[in-house]
PDB file of C-alpha atoms and ligand atoms in Angstrom:
ATOM      1  CA  MET A1460       0.081  -0.028  -0.182  1.00  0.00           C
ATOM      2  CA  LYS A1461       1.221   3.475  -0.934  1.00  0.00           C
ATOM      3  CA  LYS A1462       0.319   6.441   1.182  1.00  0.00           C
ATOM      4  CA  GLY A1463      -1.999   8.934  -0.545  1.00  0.00           C
ATOM      5  CA  PHE A1464      -2.126  12.525  -0.479  1.00  0.00           C
ATOM      6  CA  ARG A1465      -1.553  13.687   3.103  1.00  0.00           C
ATOM      7  CA  ILE A1466      -3.552  16.902   4.225  1.00  0.00           C
ATOM      8  CA  ILE A1467      -2.003  17.002   7.769  1.00  0.00           C
ATOM      9  CA  LYS A1468       1.020  19.445   8.008  1.00  0.00           C
ATOM     10  CA  PHE A1469       2.546  18.806  11.371  1.00  0.00           C
ATOM     11  CA  LYS A1470       4.501  21.554  13.265  1.00  0.00           C
ATOM     12  CA  LYS A1471       7.865  20.088  13.667  1.00  0.00           C
ATOM     13  CA  ASN A1472       9.019  22.489  16.265  1.00  0.00           C
ATOM     14  CA  LYS A1473       6.076  21.697  18.655  1.00  0.00           C
ATOM     15  CA  PRO A1474       6.044  18.027  19.686  1.00  0.00           C
ATOM     16  CA  ILE A1475       2.852  16.841  21.307  1.00  0.00           C
ATOM     17  CA  PHE A1476       4.561  13.782  22.840  1.00  0.00           C
ATOM     18  CA  GLN A1477       8.291  13.211  24.169  1.00  0.00           C
ATOM     19  CA  ILE A1478      10.046  10.636  26.269  1.00  0.00           C
ATOM     20  CA  ARG A1479      13.545  11.447  27.577  1.00  0.00           C
ATOM     21  CA  ASP A1480      16.054   8.912  28.760  1.00  0.00           C
ATOM     22  CA  ILE A1481      13.553   6.268  29.645  1.00  0.00           C
ATOM     23  CA  SER A1482      15.537   3.147  31.000  1.00  0.00           C
ATOM     24  CA  LYS A1483      14.013  -0.183  32.367  1.00  0.00           C
ATOM     25  CA  SER A1484      15.445  -3.469  33.499  1.00  0.00           C
ATOM     26  CA  PHE A1485      13.721  -6.594  34.702  1.00  0.00           C
ATOM     27  CA  ASP A1486      15.073  -8.611  37.292  1.00  0.00           C
ATOM     28  CA  GLY A1487      18.365  -6.508  36.837  1.00  0.00           C
ATOM     29  CA  ARG A1488      18.523  -7.408  32.751  1.00  0.00           C
ATOM     30  CA  PRO A1489      18.455  -4.179  30.976  1.00  0.00           C
ATOM     31  CA  ILE A1490      15.942  -3.977  28.502  1.00  0.00           C
ATOM     32  CA  LEU A1491      15.688  -0.377  27.675  1.00  0.00           C
ATOM     33  CA  LYS A1492      18.651   2.427  28.077  1.00  0.00           C
ATOM     34  CA  LYS A1493      18.072   5.962  27.904  1.00  0.00           C
ATOM     35  CA  ILE A1494      15.508   5.778  25.227  1.00  0.00           C
ATOM     36  CA  SER A1495      14.267   9.163  23.519  1.00  0.00           C
ATOM     37  CA  MET A1496      11.676  10.055  21.138  1.00  0.00           C
ATOM     38  CA  GLU A1497       9.210  12.688  20.328  1.00  0.00           C
ATOM     39  CA  MET A1498       6.308  12.917  18.038  1.00  0.00           C
ATOM     40  CA  ASN A1499       4.346  15.865  16.320  1.00  0.00           C
ATOM     41  CA  ALA A1500       0.523  16.120  16.037  1.00  0.00           C
ATOM     42  CA  GLY A1501      -0.514  14.106  13.132  1.00  0.00           C
ATOM     43  CA  GLU A1502       2.583  12.436  12.561  1.00  0.00           C
ATOM     44  CA  ILE A1503       2.743   8.441  12.078  1.00  0.00           C
ATOM     45  CA  VAL A1504       6.142   7.229  13.636  1.00  0.00           C
ATOM     46  CA  GLY A1505       7.165   3.591  13.645  1.00  0.00           C
ATOM     47  CA  LEU A1506       9.016   1.726  16.403  1.00  0.00           C
ATOM     48  CA  LEU A1507      10.759  -1.210  14.711  1.00  0.00           C
ATOM     49  CA  GLY A1508      12.815  -3.761  16.496  1.00  0.00           C
ATOM     50  CA  PRO A1509      13.009  -7.461  16.582  1.00  0.00           C
ATOM     51  CA  ASN A1510      11.166  -9.633  18.904  1.00  0.00           C
ATOM     52  CA  GLY A1511      12.074  -9.154  22.661  1.00  0.00           C
ATOM     53  CA  SER A1512      13.715  -5.802  21.776  1.00  0.00           C
ATOM     54  CA  GLY A1513      11.635  -3.903  24.440  1.00  0.00           C
ATOM     55  CA  LYS A1514       8.790  -2.373  22.169  1.00  0.00           C
ATOM     56  CA  SER A1515       5.926  -3.603  24.282  1.00  0.00           C
ATOM     57  CA  THR A1516       7.668  -2.686  27.542  1.00  0.00           C
ATOM     58  CA  LEU A1517       8.393   0.882  26.314  1.00  0.00           C
ATOM     59  CA  TYR A1518       4.587   1.257  25.811  1.00  0.00           C
ATOM     60  CA  SER A1519       3.708  -0.358  29.119  1.00  0.00           C
ATOM     61  CA  ILE A1520       6.115   2.621  30.350  1.00  0.00           C
ATOM     62  CA  ILE A1521       4.409   5.242  28.408  1.00  0.00           C
ATOM     63  CA  ILE A1522       0.745   4.224  29.494  1.00  0.00           C
ATOM     64  CA  GLY A1523       1.874   3.862  33.102  1.00  0.00           C
ATOM     65  CA  GLU A1524       1.651   0.256  33.478  1.00  0.00           C
ATOM     66  CA  HIS A1525       5.296  -0.278  34.361  1.00  0.00           C
ATOM     67  CA  GLN A1526       7.366   2.222  36.095  1.00  0.00           C
ATOM     68  CA  ALA A1527      10.700   3.277  34.327  1.00  0.00           C
ATOM     69  CA  GLU A1528      13.848   3.240  36.606  1.00  0.00           C
ATOM     70  CA  SER A1529      14.788   6.692  35.096  1.00  0.00           C
ATOM     71  CA  GLY A1530      13.550   9.169  32.486  1.00  0.00           C
ATOM     72  CA  LYS A1531      10.682  11.254  31.798  1.00  0.00           C
ATOM     73  CA  ILE A1532       7.233  11.049  29.787  1.00  0.00           C
ATOM     74  CA  TYR A1533       5.762  14.415  28.392  1.00  0.00           C
ATOM     75  CA  ILE A1534       2.360  15.058  26.787  1.00  0.00           C
ATOM     76  CA  ASN A1535       1.606  18.591  25.497  1.00  0.00           C
ATOM     77  CA  ASN A1536       4.727  19.495  27.379  1.00  0.00           C
ATOM     78  CA  LYS A1537       3.179  18.267  30.798  1.00  0.00           C
ATOM     79  CA  ASP A1538       5.376  15.742  32.541  1.00  0.00           C
ATOM     80  CA  VAL A1539       3.021  12.715  33.213  1.00  0.00           C
ATOM     81  CA  SER A1540       5.775  10.304  34.506  1.00  0.00           C
ATOM     82  CA  GLU A1541       4.196  10.134  38.021  1.00  0.00           C
ATOM     83  CA  LYS A1542       0.715  10.015  36.916  1.00  0.00           C
ATOM     84  CA  PRO A1543      -1.344   6.677  37.179  1.00  0.00           C
ATOM     85  CA  ILE A1544      -2.798   4.891  34.060  1.00  0.00           C
ATOM     86  CA  HIS A1545      -6.039   6.592  34.066  1.00  0.00           C
ATOM     87  CA  GLU A1546      -5.177   9.892  34.309  1.00  0.00           C
ATOM     88  CA  ARG A1547      -2.549   9.370  31.509  1.00  0.00           C
ATOM     89  CA  ALA A1548      -5.311   8.111  29.503  1.00  0.00           C
ATOM     90  CA  LYS A1549      -7.573  11.126  30.253  1.00  0.00           C
ATOM     91  CA  MET A1550      -4.480  13.458  29.193  1.00  0.00           C
ATOM     92  CA  GLY A1551      -4.659  11.990  25.977  1.00  0.00           C
ATOM     93  CA  ILE A1552      -2.825   8.764  25.630  1.00  0.00           C
ATOM     94  CA  GLY A1553      -4.664   5.912  23.508  1.00  0.00           C
ATOM     95  CA  TYR A1554      -3.356   2.382  23.641  1.00  0.00           C
ATOM     96  CA  LEU A1555      -3.891  -0.717  21.336  1.00  0.00           C
ATOM     97  CA  SER A1556      -2.605  -3.545  23.172  1.00  0.00           C
ATOM     98  CA  GLN A1557      -0.655  -6.443  21.197  1.00  0.00           C
ATOM     99  CA  GLN A1558      -3.152  -8.975  22.623  1.00  0.00           C
ATOM    100  CA  ARG A1559      -6.594  -9.286  21.478  1.00  0.00           C
ATOM    101  CA  SER A1560      -8.519  -7.526  24.193  1.00  0.00           C
ATOM    102  CA  VAL A1561     -12.127  -6.636  24.269  1.00  0.00           C
ATOM    103  CA  PHE A1562     -14.898  -7.356  26.482  1.00  0.00           C
ATOM    104  CA  GLY A1563     -16.821 -10.654  26.324  1.00  0.00           C
ATOM    105  CA  MET A1564     -19.894  -9.048  24.817  1.00  0.00           C
ATOM    106  CA  SER A1565     -21.364  -7.609  21.286  1.00  0.00           C
ATOM    107  CA  VAL A1566     -19.384  -5.219  19.303  1.00  0.00           C
ATOM    108  CA  TYR A1567     -21.875  -2.625  19.996  1.00  0.00           C
ATOM    109  CA  ASP A1568     -21.939  -3.381  23.641  1.00  0.00           C
ATOM    110  CA  ASN A1569     -18.078  -3.196  23.455  1.00  0.00           C
ATOM    111  CA  LEU A1570     -18.220   0.369  22.210  1.00  0.00           C
ATOM    112  CA  LEU A1571     -21.336   1.501  24.338  1.00  0.00           C
ATOM    113  CA  GLY A1572     -19.530   0.241  27.753  1.00  0.00           C
ATOM    114  CA  VAL A1573     -16.505   2.781  26.846  1.00  0.00           C
ATOM    115  CA  CYS A1574     -18.936   5.433  25.672  1.00  0.00           C
ATOM    116  CA  GLN A1575     -20.746   5.156  29.112  1.00  0.00           C
ATOM    117  CA  LEU A1576     -17.487   5.705  30.834  1.00  0.00           C
ATOM    118  CA  SER A1577     -16.287   8.894  29.168  1.00  0.00           C
ATOM    119  CA  ILE A1578     -19.430  10.637  27.676  1.00  0.00           C
ATOM    120  CA  LYS A1579     -22.119  12.468  29.172  1.00  0.00           C
ATOM    121  CA  GLY A1580     -25.877  11.637  27.916  1.00  0.00           C
ATOM    122  CA  VAL A1581     -27.139   8.693  26.638  1.00  0.00           C
ATOM    123  CA  GLN A1582     -27.921  10.243  23.178  1.00  0.00           C
ATOM    124  CA  ASN A1583     -24.328  11.364  22.798  1.00  0.00           C
ATOM    125  CA  GLN A1584     -23.111   8.041  23.802  1.00  0.00           C
ATOM    126  CA  ILE A1585     -25.343   6.164  21.350  1.00  0.00           C
ATOM    127  CA  ALA A1586     -24.405   8.699  18.606  1.00  0.00           C
ATOM    128  CA  MET A1587     -20.699   8.196  19.191  1.00  0.00           C
ATOM    129  CA  VAL A1588     -21.275   4.382  19.027  1.00  0.00           C
ATOM    130  CA  GLU A1589     -22.863   4.707  15.519  1.00  0.00           C
ATOM    131  CA  LYS A1590     -20.121   7.086  14.258  1.00  0.00           C
ATOM    132  CA  LEU A1591     -17.475   4.596  15.246  1.00  0.00           C
ATOM    133  CA  LEU A1592     -19.544   1.584  13.658  1.00  0.00           C
ATOM    134  CA  ASP A1593     -19.837   3.658  10.566  1.00  0.00           C
ATOM    135  CA  GLU A1594     -16.193   4.598  10.530  1.00  0.00           C
ATOM    136  CA  PHE A1595     -14.469   1.280  11.132  1.00  0.00           C
ATOM    137  CA  ASN A1596     -16.848  -0.705   9.132  1.00  0.00           C
ATOM    138  CA  LEU A1597     -18.497  -2.609  11.885  1.00  0.00           C
ATOM    139  CA  GLN A1598     -22.101  -1.813  11.261  1.00  0.00           C
ATOM    140  CA  HIS A1599     -23.011  -5.114   9.959  1.00  0.00           C
ATOM    141  CA  LEU A1600     -21.264  -6.849  13.039  1.00  0.00           C
ATOM    142  CA  ARG A1601     -22.807  -4.785  15.620  1.00  0.00           C
ATOM    143  CA  LYS A1602     -24.829  -7.472  17.222  1.00  0.00           C
ATOM    144  CA  ILE A1603     -21.807 -10.102  16.602  1.00  0.00           C
ATOM    145  CA  HIS A1604     -20.314 -11.446  20.101  1.00  0.00           C
ATOM    146  CA  SER A1605     -16.745 -10.389  20.137  1.00  0.00           C
ATOM    147  CA  THR A1606     -15.331 -13.902  20.654  1.00  0.00           C
ATOM    148  CA  VAL A1607     -16.317 -14.782  17.085  1.00  0.00           C
ATOM    149  CA  LEU A1608     -14.577 -11.855  15.240  1.00  0.00           C
ATOM    150  CA  SER A1609     -11.801 -12.400  12.979  1.00  0.00           C
ATOM    151  CA  GLY A1610      -8.423 -11.056  13.791  1.00  0.00           C
ATOM    152  CA  GLY A1611      -8.915  -7.891  11.573  1.00  0.00           C
ATOM    153  CA  GLU A1612     -12.249  -7.250  12.967  1.00  0.00           C
ATOM    154  CA  VAL A1613     -10.997  -7.178  16.461  1.00  0.00           C
ATOM    155  CA  LYS A1614      -8.221  -4.587  15.243  1.00  0.00           C
ATOM    156  CA  ARG A1615     -10.971  -2.354  13.693  1.00  0.00           C
ATOM    157  CA  LEU A1616     -13.203  -2.820  17.232  1.00  0.00           C
ATOM    158  CA  MET A1617     -10.010  -1.889  19.429  1.00  0.00           C
ATOM    159  CA  MET A1618      -9.047   1.025  17.346  1.00  0.00           C
ATOM    160  CA  ALA A1619     -12.651   2.314  17.171  1.00  0.00           C
ATOM    161  CA  ARG A1620     -12.537   2.021  21.037  1.00  0.00           C
ATOM    162  CA  ILE A1621      -9.701   4.189  21.398  1.00  0.00           C
ATOM    163  CA  LEU A1622     -10.896   6.884  19.845  1.00  0.00           C
ATOM    164  CA  VAL A1623     -13.999   7.352  22.189  1.00  0.00           C
ATOM    165  CA  ASN A1624     -11.517   9.289  24.528  1.00  0.00           C
ATOM    166  CA  LYS A1625     -10.355  11.551  21.869  1.00  0.00           C
ATOM    167  CA  PRO A1626      -6.735  10.728  22.304  1.00  0.00           C
ATOM    168  CA  SER A1627      -3.997  13.007  20.980  1.00  0.00           C
ATOM    169  CA  VAL A1628      -1.170  10.332  21.095  1.00  0.00           C
ATOM    170  CA  ILE A1629      -1.915   6.813  20.172  1.00  0.00           C
ATOM    171  CA  LEU A1630       0.229   3.980  20.815  1.00  0.00           C
ATOM    172  CA  LEU A1631      -0.594   0.907  18.536  1.00  0.00           C
ATOM    173  CA  ASP A1632       1.242  -2.488  19.616  1.00  0.00           C
ATOM    174  CA  GLU A1633       1.670  -4.656  16.339  1.00  0.00           C
ATOM    175  CA  PRO A1634      -1.722  -4.068  14.944  1.00  0.00           C
ATOM    176  CA  MET A1635      -0.622  -5.662  11.542  1.00  0.00           C
ATOM    177  CA  SER A1636       0.799  -8.800  13.061  1.00  0.00           C
ATOM    178  CA  ALA A1637      -0.605 -12.254  12.370  1.00  0.00           C
ATOM    179  CA  LEU A1638      -3.313 -10.911   9.831  1.00  0.00           C
ATOM    180  CA  ASP A1639      -3.324 -11.804   5.898  1.00  0.00           C
ATOM    181  CA  PRO A1640      -2.057  -9.315   3.436  1.00  0.00           C
ATOM    182  CA  ILE A1641      -5.323  -7.983   2.448  1.00  0.00           C
ATOM    183  CA  VAL A1642      -6.350  -7.441   6.162  1.00  0.00           C
ATOM    184  CA  ILE A1643      -2.946  -5.610   6.784  1.00  0.00           C
ATOM    185  CA  GLN A1644      -3.861  -3.329   3.843  1.00  0.00           C
ATOM    186  CA  ASP A1645      -7.186  -2.579   5.475  1.00  0.00           C
ATOM    187  CA  ILE A1646      -5.647  -1.926   8.915  1.00  0.00           C
ATOM    188  CA  GLN A1647      -3.202   0.445   7.469  1.00  0.00           C
ATOM    189  CA  LYS A1648      -6.086   2.408   5.704  1.00  0.00           C
ATOM    190  CA  TYR A1649      -7.458   2.848   9.232  1.00  0.00           C
ATOM    191  CA  ILE A1650      -4.343   3.980  10.750  1.00  0.00           C
ATOM    192  CA  LEU A1651      -4.163   6.691   8.099  1.00  0.00           C
ATOM    193  CA  LYS A1652      -7.636   7.523   8.912  1.00  0.00           C
ATOM    194  CA  ILE A1653      -6.838   8.035  12.472  1.00  0.00           C
ATOM    195  CA  GLN A1654      -3.921  10.220  11.508  1.00  0.00           C
ATOM    196  CA  SER A1655      -6.025  12.276   9.732  1.00  0.00           C
ATOM    197  CA  TYR A1656      -7.976  13.249  12.731  1.00  0.00           C
ATOM    198  CA  GLY A1657      -4.568  14.876  13.816  1.00  0.00           C
ATOM    199  CA  CYS A1658      -3.465  12.237  16.217  1.00  0.00           C
ATOM    200  CA  ALA A1659       0.229  11.462  16.784  1.00  0.00           C
ATOM    201  CA  ILE A1660       0.542   7.908  16.220  1.00  0.00           C
ATOM    202  CA  LEU A1661       3.423   5.489  17.474  1.00  0.00           C
ATOM    203  CA  VAL A1662       3.215   2.277  15.681  1.00  0.00           C
ATOM    204  CA  THR A1663       5.170  -1.023  16.223  1.00  0.00           C
ATOM    205  CA  ASP A1664       5.851  -4.177  13.866  1.00  0.00           C
ATOM    206  CA  HIS A1665       8.526  -6.299  13.113  1.00  0.00           C
ATOM    207  CA  GLN A1666       7.742  -6.466   9.505  1.00  0.00           C
ATOM    208  CA  VAL A1667       9.811  -3.550   7.942  1.00  0.00           C
ATOM    209  CA  GLN A1668       7.713  -3.227   4.835  1.00  0.00           C
ATOM    210  CA  ASN A1669       4.183  -3.084   6.661  1.00  0.00           C
ATOM    211  CA  LEU A1670       5.610  -0.141   8.599  1.00  0.00           C
ATOM    212  CA  PHE A1671       7.431   1.729   6.172  1.00  0.00           C
ATOM    213  CA  ASP A1672       4.171   1.812   3.842  1.00  0.00           C
ATOM    214  CA  ILE A1673       2.576   4.244   6.354  1.00  0.00           C
ATOM    215  CA  VAL A1674       5.120   5.930   8.452  1.00  0.00           C
ATOM    216  CA  ASP A1675       6.471   9.247   8.256  1.00  0.00           C
ATOM    217  CA  ARG A1676       9.486   8.531  10.269  1.00  0.00           C
ATOM    218  CA  ALA A1677      10.550   5.599  12.442  1.00  0.00           C
ATOM    219  CA  TYR A1678      13.050   4.698  15.163  1.00  0.00           C
ATOM    220  CA  VAL A1679      14.790   1.340  15.171  1.00  0.00           C
ATOM    221  CA  LEU A1680      15.236  -0.415  18.699  1.00  0.00           C
ATOM    222  CA  GLY A1681      18.285  -2.621  19.029  1.00  0.00           C
ATOM    223  CA  GLU A1682      20.840  -3.461  21.665  1.00  0.00           C
ATOM    224  CA  GLN A1683      18.261  -1.827  24.323  1.00  0.00           C
ATOM    225  CA  SER A1684      18.956   1.607  22.617  1.00  0.00           C
ATOM    226  CA  ILE A1685      17.538   3.531  19.474  1.00  0.00           C
ATOM    227  CA  ILE A1686      19.997   2.423  16.645  1.00  0.00           C
ATOM    228  CA  ALA A1687      18.745   4.487  13.824  1.00  0.00           C
ATOM    229  CA  GLN A1688      16.023   6.944  13.258  1.00  0.00           C
ATOM    230  CA  GLY A1689      14.746   9.074  10.382  1.00  0.00           C
ATOM    231  CA  THR A1690      12.694   8.623   7.230  1.00  0.00           C
ATOM    232  CA  PRO A1691      12.158   4.966   5.990  1.00  0.00           C
ATOM    233  CA  LYS A1692      14.847   6.124   3.334  1.00  0.00           C
ATOM    234  CA  GLU A1693      17.564   7.537   5.780  1.00  0.00           C
ATOM    235  CA  ILE A1694      16.970   4.442   8.168  1.00  0.00           C
ATOM    236  CA  LEU A1695      17.653   2.091   5.191  1.00  0.00           C
ATOM    237  CA  LYS A1696      21.038   3.625   4.807  1.00  0.00           C
ATOM    238  CA  SER A1697      21.882   3.193   8.594  1.00  0.00           C
ATOM    239  CA  SER A1698      24.915   0.795   8.684  1.00  0.00           C
ATOM    240  CA  LYS A1699      24.048  -0.090  12.123  1.00  0.00           C
ATOM    241  CA  ALA A1700      20.579  -1.140  11.498  1.00  0.00           C
ATOM    242  CA  ILE A1701      21.643  -3.014   8.343  1.00  0.00           C
ATOM    243  CA  GLU A1702      24.135  -4.688  10.465  1.00  0.00           C
ATOM    244  CA  LEU A1703      21.893  -5.464  13.704  1.00  0.00           C
ATOM    245  CA  TYR A1704      18.328  -5.699  12.100  1.00  0.00           C
ATOM    246  CA  PHE A1705      17.327  -5.635   8.290  1.00  0.00           C
ATOM    247  CA  GLY A1706      20.394  -7.313   6.769  1.00  0.00           C
ATOM    248  CA  THR A1707      20.835  -6.553   3.003  1.00  0.00           C
ATOM    249  CA  LYS A1708      17.384  -7.456   2.043  1.00  0.00           C
ATOM    250  CA  TYR A1709      16.017  -3.885   1.792  1.00  0.00           C
ATOM    251  CA  ASN A1710      19.348  -2.347   0.869  1.00  0.00           C
ATOM    252  CA  ASN A1711      18.680  -1.911  -2.994  1.00  0.00           C
TER     253      ASN A1711
HETATM  254  P1  ADP B2261       8.998  -6.700  22.104  1.00  0.00           P
HETATM  255  O1  ADP B2261       7.662  -6.111  22.516  1.00  0.00           O
HETATM  256  O2  ADP B2261      10.003  -5.897  21.326  1.00  0.00           O
HETATM  257  O3  ADP B2261       8.880  -7.994  21.488  1.00  0.00           O
HETATM  258  P2  ADP B2261       8.871  -7.007  24.982  1.00  0.00           P
HETATM  259  O4  ADP B2261       9.110  -5.630  25.354  1.00  0.00           O
HETATM  260  O5  ADP B2261       7.852  -7.656  24.897  1.00  0.00           O
HETATM  261  O6  ADP B2261       9.532  -6.939  23.548  1.00  0.00           O
HETATM  262  O7  ADP B2261      10.015  -7.762  25.813  1.00  0.00           O
HETATM  263  C1  ADP B2261      11.296  -7.093  26.085  1.00  0.00           C
HETATM  264  C2  ADP B2261      12.119  -8.054  26.814  1.00  0.00           C
HETATM  265  O8  ADP B2261      11.606  -8.085  28.232  1.00  0.00           O
HETATM  266  C3  ADP B2261      12.032  -9.649  26.630  1.00  0.00           C
HETATM  267  O9  ADP B2261      13.317 -10.294  26.774  1.00  0.00           O
HETATM  268  C4  ADP B2261      10.840 -10.006  27.602  1.00  0.00           C
HETATM  269  O10 ADP B2261      10.944 -11.407  27.948  1.00  0.00           O
HETATM  270  C5  ADP B2261      11.305  -8.992  29.051  1.00  0.00           C
HETATM  271  N1  ADP B2261      10.094  -8.682  29.653  1.00  0.00           N
HETATM  272  C6  ADP B2261       9.001  -8.073  29.359  1.00  0.00           C
HETATM  273  N2  ADP B2261       7.936  -7.968  30.290  1.00  0.00           N
HETATM  274  C7  ADP B2261       8.529  -8.470  31.250  1.00  0.00           C
HETATM  275  C8  ADP B2261       8.284  -8.828  32.664  1.00  0.00           C
HETATM  276  N3  ADP B2261       7.088  -8.252  33.273  1.00  0.00           N
HETATM  277  N4  ADP B2261       9.112  -9.462  33.571  1.00  0.00           N
HETATM  278  C9  ADP B2261      10.207  -9.764  33.153  1.00  0.00           C
HETATM  279  N5  ADP B2261      10.665  -9.837  31.928  1.00  0.00           N
HETATM  280  C10 ADP B2261      10.103  -9.222  31.024  1.00  0.00           C
HETATM  281 MG1   MG B2262       5.726  -6.612  21.608  1.00  0.00          MG
END
């Protein structure tokens, strides 16, 4: 899939999201060392790295599920490093986990449940549910129990659910993994759609091409650090990223 015409022009000097020098170990084993990154509103940024390189760990630190040993996290220039999960969510962080994570009820009730928690007034809640069912091609599945949804359908439901809280920063953890090529294209389309609302999106994958189809820039994680960053073109020229991650497959 090729990125089409992009309407959003992001302000490069005003990052909406920043992390500074985040470090984390598990049981004395260093996983992340002094990771820094930033994103602008409306920007899609990739986070690439082999399995086990710490992508999900970094997300869990950003959302507040795990505490970093050191480092800071800023949303809209506000330090959220000490805030609990629910406050970070309120301050604009949306998160799609790597695992299938929906309530054991219908598609409609999954969306309504989240709307009831964060939108005032039954009519407004219902209006939001209908809007999301339309936008994420879920209308025909509205009465279907979530347990029988396909992988791609679950991802659409999970993406729709994130938008209820109108996040400004969205973290997508491997939204395209374990899906068929045609479904991957579909998910890419929805990621671009979310981006068109002006959200900053950080998206992980270990398949280089799936990610490079849609990102403006990317960071590559390796050896506990950021080993390369920049546009896909710039990253593919990085000798360290080639040596540690890409090999020579993408280098022509
Ligand atoms: P990725 O998402 O890039 O595949 P992860 O962040 O899931 O990588 O994992 C990074 C490393 O941290 C792995 O070696 C994993 O086993 C380890 N790890 C992740 N979570 C925990 C945990 N709660 N306790 C101990 N080790 C963990
Ligand atoms: Mg992971």
